[in-house]
Amino acid sequence: SDSDLYQVMIFSQPFPELVVIPYLGVGGGIINTKPHSVLADSQSRRDTLMAGAIGLKYHLARNFILRAEYKYSLVLTDRDDNEEVQTWKLGFSVFF
């Protein structure tokens, strides 16, 4: 299947003065799923999702930030059960 995810999140940093900065985020969006099935007649789906995130940021230097994040998303489907998606991220940001 191919999926296109469109999501908007709002983040809050309650303690920006700390060395390791915690943050929280909430958001929502839509996910379009296009199945590639040859045996069954599958339909494309468009579902709504809600998400919450928690993470930590650490400034390695003035223009480099190391970031770790956990995000829990709930996909609200038309079927009998909703889908839960858990995402772990580790990365860095560079500013010029």
PDB file of C-alpha atoms in Angstrom:
ATOM      1  CA  SER A   1       0.000   0.000   0.000  1.00  0.00           C
ATOM      2  CA  ASP A   2       0.991   3.600  -0.534  1.00  0.00           C
ATOM      3  CA  SER A   3       0.088   6.144   2.125  1.00  0.00           C
ATOM      4  CA  ASP A   4       0.133   9.938   2.090  1.00  0.00           C
ATOM      5  CA  LEU A   5       0.120  11.538   5.538  1.00  0.00           C
ATOM      6  CA  TYR A   6      -0.788  15.194   6.123  1.00  0.00           C
ATOM      7  CA  GLN A   7      -0.436  16.312   9.729  1.00  0.00           C
ATOM      8  CA  VAL A   8      -0.318  19.535  11.756  1.00  0.00           C
ATOM      9  CA  MET A   9       1.185  19.564  15.255  1.00  0.00           C
ATOM     10  CA  ILE A  10       1.416  22.262  17.936  1.00  0.00           C
ATOM     11  CA  PHE A  11       4.420  22.014  20.264  1.00  0.00           C
ATOM     12  CA  SER A  12       5.036  23.486  23.711  1.00  0.00           C
ATOM     13  CA  GLN A  13       8.370  23.792  25.532  1.00  0.00           C
ATOM     14  CA  PRO A  14       7.445  24.367  29.200  1.00  0.00           C
ATOM     15  CA  PHE A  15      11.083  24.612  30.423  1.00  0.00           C
ATOM     16  CA  PRO A  16      13.213  26.228  27.666  1.00  0.00           C
ATOM     17  CA  GLU A  17      15.957  27.264  30.114  1.00  0.00           C
ATOM     18  CA  LEU A  18      17.033  23.671  30.883  1.00  0.00           C
ATOM     19  CA  VAL A  19      20.056  22.050  29.232  1.00  0.00           C
ATOM     20  CA  VAL A  20      17.888  19.184  27.927  1.00  0.00           C
ATOM     21  CA  ILE A  21      14.622  20.784  26.822  1.00  0.00           C
ATOM     22  CA  PRO A  22      11.439  18.673  27.134  1.00  0.00           C
ATOM     23  CA  TYR A  23       8.525  19.343  24.801  1.00  0.00           C
ATOM     24  CA  LEU A  24       4.952  18.176  24.258  1.00  0.00           C
ATOM     25  CA  GLY A  25       2.897  18.179  21.081  1.00  0.00           C
ATOM     26  CA  VAL A  26      -0.679  17.543  19.976  1.00  0.00           C
ATOM     27  CA  GLY A  27      -2.092  17.492  16.492  1.00  0.00           C
ATOM     28  CA  GLY A  28      -4.183  15.891  13.852  1.00  0.00           C
ATOM     29  CA  GLY A  29      -4.414  15.241  10.173  1.00  0.00           C
ATOM     30  CA  ILE A  30      -5.478  12.868   7.444  1.00  0.00           C
ATOM     31  CA  ILE A  31      -3.976   9.734   5.934  1.00  0.00           C
ATOM     32  CA  ASN A  32      -4.751   8.569   2.394  1.00  0.00           C
ATOM     33  CA  THR A  33      -4.113   4.855   1.766  1.00  0.00           C
ATOM     34  CA  LYS A  34      -3.998   3.347  -1.723  1.00  0.00           C
ATOM     35  CA  PRO A  35      -3.773  -0.475  -1.579  1.00  0.00           C
ATOM     36  CA  HIS A  36      -1.883  -2.452  -4.235  1.00  0.00           C
ATOM     37  CA  SER A  37      -3.910  -5.660  -4.146  1.00  0.00           C
ATOM     38  CA  VAL A  38      -4.374  -8.039  -7.064  1.00  0.00           C
ATOM     39  CA  LEU A  39      -6.320 -10.786  -5.250  1.00  0.00           C
ATOM     40  CA  ALA A  40      -8.944  -8.770  -3.419  1.00  0.00           C
ATOM     41  CA  ASP A  41     -10.925  -5.736  -4.510  1.00  0.00           C
ATOM     42  CA  SER A  42      -9.445  -3.160  -2.125  1.00  0.00           C
ATOM     43  CA  GLN A  43     -10.613   0.427  -1.997  1.00  0.00           C
ATOM     44  CA  SER A  44      -8.610   3.557  -1.329  1.00  0.00           C
ATOM     45  CA  ARG A  45      -9.236   4.973   2.130  1.00  0.00           C
ATOM     46  CA  ARG A  46      -9.073   8.454   3.637  1.00  0.00           C
ATOM     47  CA  ASP A  47      -8.996   8.469   7.439  1.00  0.00           C
ATOM     48  CA  THR A  48      -8.603  11.093  10.138  1.00  0.00           C
ATOM     49  CA  LEU A  49      -5.839  10.810  12.727  1.00  0.00           C
ATOM     50  CA  MET A  50      -5.082  12.362  16.109  1.00  0.00           C
ATOM     51  CA  ALA A  51      -1.572  12.438  17.579  1.00  0.00           C
ATOM     52  CA  GLY A  52       0.302  13.264  20.760  1.00  0.00           C
ATOM     53  CA  ALA A  53       4.078  13.552  21.101  1.00  0.00           C
ATOM     54  CA  ILE A  54       6.666  13.922  23.848  1.00  0.00           C
ATOM     55  CA  GLY A  55      10.335  14.551  23.307  1.00  0.00           C
ATOM     56  CA  LEU A  56      13.668  16.003  24.346  1.00  0.00           C
ATOM     57  CA  LYS A  57      15.959  18.504  22.600  1.00  0.00           C
ATOM     58  CA  TYR A  58      19.624  19.137  23.334  1.00  0.00           C
ATOM     59  CA  HIS A  59      21.680  21.932  21.762  1.00  0.00           C
ATOM     60  CA  LEU A  60      24.994  20.406  20.654  1.00  0.00           C
ATOM     61  CA  ALA A  61      26.162  23.812  19.397  1.00  0.00           C
ATOM     62  CA  ARG A  62      24.523  27.096  18.459  1.00  0.00           C
ATOM     63  CA  ASN A  63      23.237  25.746  15.126  1.00  0.00           C
ATOM     64  CA  PHE A  64      22.954  21.995  15.898  1.00  0.00           C
ATOM     65  CA  ILE A  65      20.152  20.346  17.896  1.00  0.00           C
ATOM     66  CA  LEU A  66      19.858  16.667  18.839  1.00  0.00           C
ATOM     67  CA  ARG A  67      16.256  15.503  19.225  1.00  0.00           C
ATOM     68  CA  ALA A  68      14.496  12.364  20.504  1.00  0.00           C
ATOM     69  CA  GLU A  69      10.725  11.936  20.214  1.00  0.00           C
ATOM     70  CA  TYR A  70       7.936   9.427  20.838  1.00  0.00           C
ATOM     71  CA  LYS A  71       4.648   9.956  18.987  1.00  0.00           C
ATOM     72  CA  TYR A  72       1.382   8.069  19.446  1.00  0.00           C
ATOM     73  CA  SER A  73      -1.177   8.403  16.659  1.00  0.00           C
ATOM     74  CA  LEU A  74      -4.726   7.088  16.579  1.00  0.00           C
ATOM     75  CA  VAL A  75      -6.181   6.586  13.085  1.00  0.00           C
ATOM     76  CA  LEU A  76      -9.969   6.912  13.181  1.00  0.00           C
ATOM     77  CA  THR A  77     -11.260   4.451  10.565  1.00  0.00           C
ATOM     78  CA  ASP A  78     -14.700   3.563   9.218  1.00  0.00           C
ATOM     79  CA  ARG A  79     -14.110  -0.070  10.184  1.00  0.00           C
ATOM     80  CA  ASP A  80     -14.951  -1.586  13.583  1.00  0.00           C
ATOM     81  CA  ASP A  81     -11.516  -0.902  15.072  1.00  0.00           C
ATOM     82  CA  ASN A  82      -9.212   2.105  15.006  1.00  0.00           C
ATOM     83  CA  GLU A  83      -5.512   1.756  14.227  1.00  0.00           C
ATOM     84  CA  GLU A  84      -2.764   2.718  16.668  1.00  0.00           C
ATOM     85  CA  VAL A  85       0.584   3.924  15.293  1.00  0.00           C
ATOM     86  CA  GLN A  86       3.595   4.417  17.571  1.00  0.00           C
ATOM     87  CA  THR A  87       6.663   6.230  16.226  1.00  0.00           C
ATOM     88  CA  TRP A  88      10.114   6.664  17.790  1.00  0.00           C
ATOM     89  CA  LYS A  89      12.407   9.303  16.263  1.00  0.00           C
ATOM     90  CA  LEU A  90      16.034  10.238  16.813  1.00  0.00           C
ATOM     91  CA  GLY A  91      17.570  12.982  14.713  1.00  0.00           C
ATOM     92  CA  PHE A  92      19.230  16.334  14.551  1.00  0.00           C
ATOM     93  CA  SER A  93      18.463  19.766  13.139  1.00  0.00           C
ATOM     94  CA  VAL A  94      20.935  22.123  11.489  1.00  0.00           C
ATOM     95  CA  PHE A  95      20.346  25.874  11.183  1.00  0.00           C
ATOM     96  CA  PHE A  96      22.279  28.146   8.794  1.00  0.00           C
TER      97      PHE A  96
END
